[in-house]
PDB file of C-alpha atoms in Angstrom:
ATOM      1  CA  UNK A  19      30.565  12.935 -19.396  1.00 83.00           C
ATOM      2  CA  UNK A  20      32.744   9.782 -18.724  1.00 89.00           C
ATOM      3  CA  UNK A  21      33.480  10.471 -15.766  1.00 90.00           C
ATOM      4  CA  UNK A  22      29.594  11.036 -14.795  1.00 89.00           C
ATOM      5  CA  UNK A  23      28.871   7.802 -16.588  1.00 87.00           C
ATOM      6  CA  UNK A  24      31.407   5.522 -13.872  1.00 89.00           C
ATOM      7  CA  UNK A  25      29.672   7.630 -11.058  1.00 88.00           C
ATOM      8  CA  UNK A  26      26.600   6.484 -12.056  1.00 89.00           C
ATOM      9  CA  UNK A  27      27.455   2.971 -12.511  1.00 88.00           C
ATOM     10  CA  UNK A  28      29.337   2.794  -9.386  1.00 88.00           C
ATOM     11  CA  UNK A  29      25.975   3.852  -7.265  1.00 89.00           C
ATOM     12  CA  UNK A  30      23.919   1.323  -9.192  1.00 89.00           C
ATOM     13  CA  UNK A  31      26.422  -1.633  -8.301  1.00 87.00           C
ATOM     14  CA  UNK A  32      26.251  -0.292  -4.061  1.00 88.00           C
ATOM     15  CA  UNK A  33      22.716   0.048  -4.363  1.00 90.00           C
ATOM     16  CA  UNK A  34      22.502  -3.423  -5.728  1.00 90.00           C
ATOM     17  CA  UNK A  35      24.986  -4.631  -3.354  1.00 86.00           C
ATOM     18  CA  UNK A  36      22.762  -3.362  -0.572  1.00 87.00           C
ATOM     19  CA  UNK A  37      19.778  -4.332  -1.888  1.00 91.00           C
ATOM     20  CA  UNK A  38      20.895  -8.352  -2.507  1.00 89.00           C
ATOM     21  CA  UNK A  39      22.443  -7.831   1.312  1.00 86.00           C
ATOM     22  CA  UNK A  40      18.960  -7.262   2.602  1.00 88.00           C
ATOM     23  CA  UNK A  41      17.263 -10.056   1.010  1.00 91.00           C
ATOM     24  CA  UNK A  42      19.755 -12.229   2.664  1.00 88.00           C
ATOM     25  CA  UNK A  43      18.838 -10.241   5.502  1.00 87.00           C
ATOM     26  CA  UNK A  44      15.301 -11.687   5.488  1.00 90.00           C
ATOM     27  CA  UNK A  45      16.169 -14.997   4.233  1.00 90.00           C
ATOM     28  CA  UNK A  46      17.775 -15.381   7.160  1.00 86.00           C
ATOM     29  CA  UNK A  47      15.067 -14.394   9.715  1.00 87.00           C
ATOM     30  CA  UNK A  48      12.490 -16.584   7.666  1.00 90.00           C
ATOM     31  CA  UNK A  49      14.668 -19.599   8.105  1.00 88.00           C
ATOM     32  CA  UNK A  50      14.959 -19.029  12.089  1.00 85.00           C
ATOM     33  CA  UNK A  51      11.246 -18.310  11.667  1.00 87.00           C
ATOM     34  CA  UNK A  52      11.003 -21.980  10.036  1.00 91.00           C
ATOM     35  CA  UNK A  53      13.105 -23.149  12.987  1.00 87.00           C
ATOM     36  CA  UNK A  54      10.106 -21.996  15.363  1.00 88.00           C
ATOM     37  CA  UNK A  55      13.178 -19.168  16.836  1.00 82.00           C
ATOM     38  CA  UNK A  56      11.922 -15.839  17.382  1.00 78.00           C
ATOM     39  CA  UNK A  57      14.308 -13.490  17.750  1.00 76.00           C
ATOM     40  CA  UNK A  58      12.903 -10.317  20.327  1.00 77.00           C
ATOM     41  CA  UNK A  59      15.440  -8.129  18.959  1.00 78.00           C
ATOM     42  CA  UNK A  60      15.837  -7.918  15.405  1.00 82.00           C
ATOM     43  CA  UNK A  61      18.312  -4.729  14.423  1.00 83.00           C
ATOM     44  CA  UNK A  62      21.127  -3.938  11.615  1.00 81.00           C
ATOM     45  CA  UNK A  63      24.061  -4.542  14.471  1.00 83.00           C
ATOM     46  CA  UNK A  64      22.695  -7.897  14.965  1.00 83.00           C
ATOM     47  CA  UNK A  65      24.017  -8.868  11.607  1.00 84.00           C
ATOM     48  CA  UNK A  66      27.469  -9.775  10.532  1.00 84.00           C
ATOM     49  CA  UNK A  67      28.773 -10.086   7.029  1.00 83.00           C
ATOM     50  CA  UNK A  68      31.686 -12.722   6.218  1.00 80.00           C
ATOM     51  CA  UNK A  69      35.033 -11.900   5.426  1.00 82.00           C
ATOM     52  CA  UNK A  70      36.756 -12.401   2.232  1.00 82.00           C
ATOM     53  CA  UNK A  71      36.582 -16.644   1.782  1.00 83.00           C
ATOM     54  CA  UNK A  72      32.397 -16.395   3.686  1.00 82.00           C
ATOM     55  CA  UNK A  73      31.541 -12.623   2.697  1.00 77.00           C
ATOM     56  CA  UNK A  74      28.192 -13.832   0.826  1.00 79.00           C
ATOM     57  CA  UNK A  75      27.525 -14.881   3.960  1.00 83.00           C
ATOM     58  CA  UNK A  76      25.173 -12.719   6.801  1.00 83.00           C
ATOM     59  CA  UNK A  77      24.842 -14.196   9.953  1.00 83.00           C
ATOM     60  CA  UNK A  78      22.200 -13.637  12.911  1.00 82.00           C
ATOM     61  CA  UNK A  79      23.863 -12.730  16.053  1.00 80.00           C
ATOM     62  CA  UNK A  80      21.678 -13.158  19.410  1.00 72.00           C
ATOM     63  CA  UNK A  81      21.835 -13.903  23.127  1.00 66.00           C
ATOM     64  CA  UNK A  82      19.869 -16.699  25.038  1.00 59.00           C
ATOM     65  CA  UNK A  83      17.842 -13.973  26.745  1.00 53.00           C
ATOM     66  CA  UNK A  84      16.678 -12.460  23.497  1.00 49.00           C
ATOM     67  CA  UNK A  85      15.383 -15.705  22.147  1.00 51.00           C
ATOM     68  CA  UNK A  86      11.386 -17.185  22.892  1.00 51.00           C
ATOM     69  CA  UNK A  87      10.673 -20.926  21.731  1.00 48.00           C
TER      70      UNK A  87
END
C-alpha cells in the first residue's frame, strides 16, 4: 500500500511539473505577442528548458524567416 502511495505521489509531482512547464510555455508566447513578434511556427521542439543554475527557465527558439513584424 506504501509503495502505491509514492507511485501516486510521484505522478502528481510530473504532472505538476508539466503542467507549471506549460504555463511558462504560454507566458512566453504572450510576452513575444506583447513585443508585436509573431512567431509562424510555434511547436514543443521550439522550446528549450535551462540547465541546472537557469532550469526554471523555457526559452523560444526561432529563425529570422519564421518571424512576421
Amino acid at each position: 500500500e506504501a509503495l502505491k502511495r509514492i507511485h501516486e505521489v510521484q505522478e502528481e509531482i510530473r504532472l505538476k511539473n508539466m503542467l507549471l512547464g506549460r504555463i511558462k510555455m504560454i507566458k512566453r508566447i504572450e510576452k513575444v505577442h506583447e513585443e508585436r513578434i509573431i512567431h509562424r511556427d510555434i511547436k514543443p521542439d521550439n522550446f528549450l528548458i535551462g540547465t541546472e543554475a537557469t532550469r526554471d527557465n523555457i526559452y523560444i527558439m526561432y529563425s529570422n524567416s519564421l518571424l512576421d513584424g
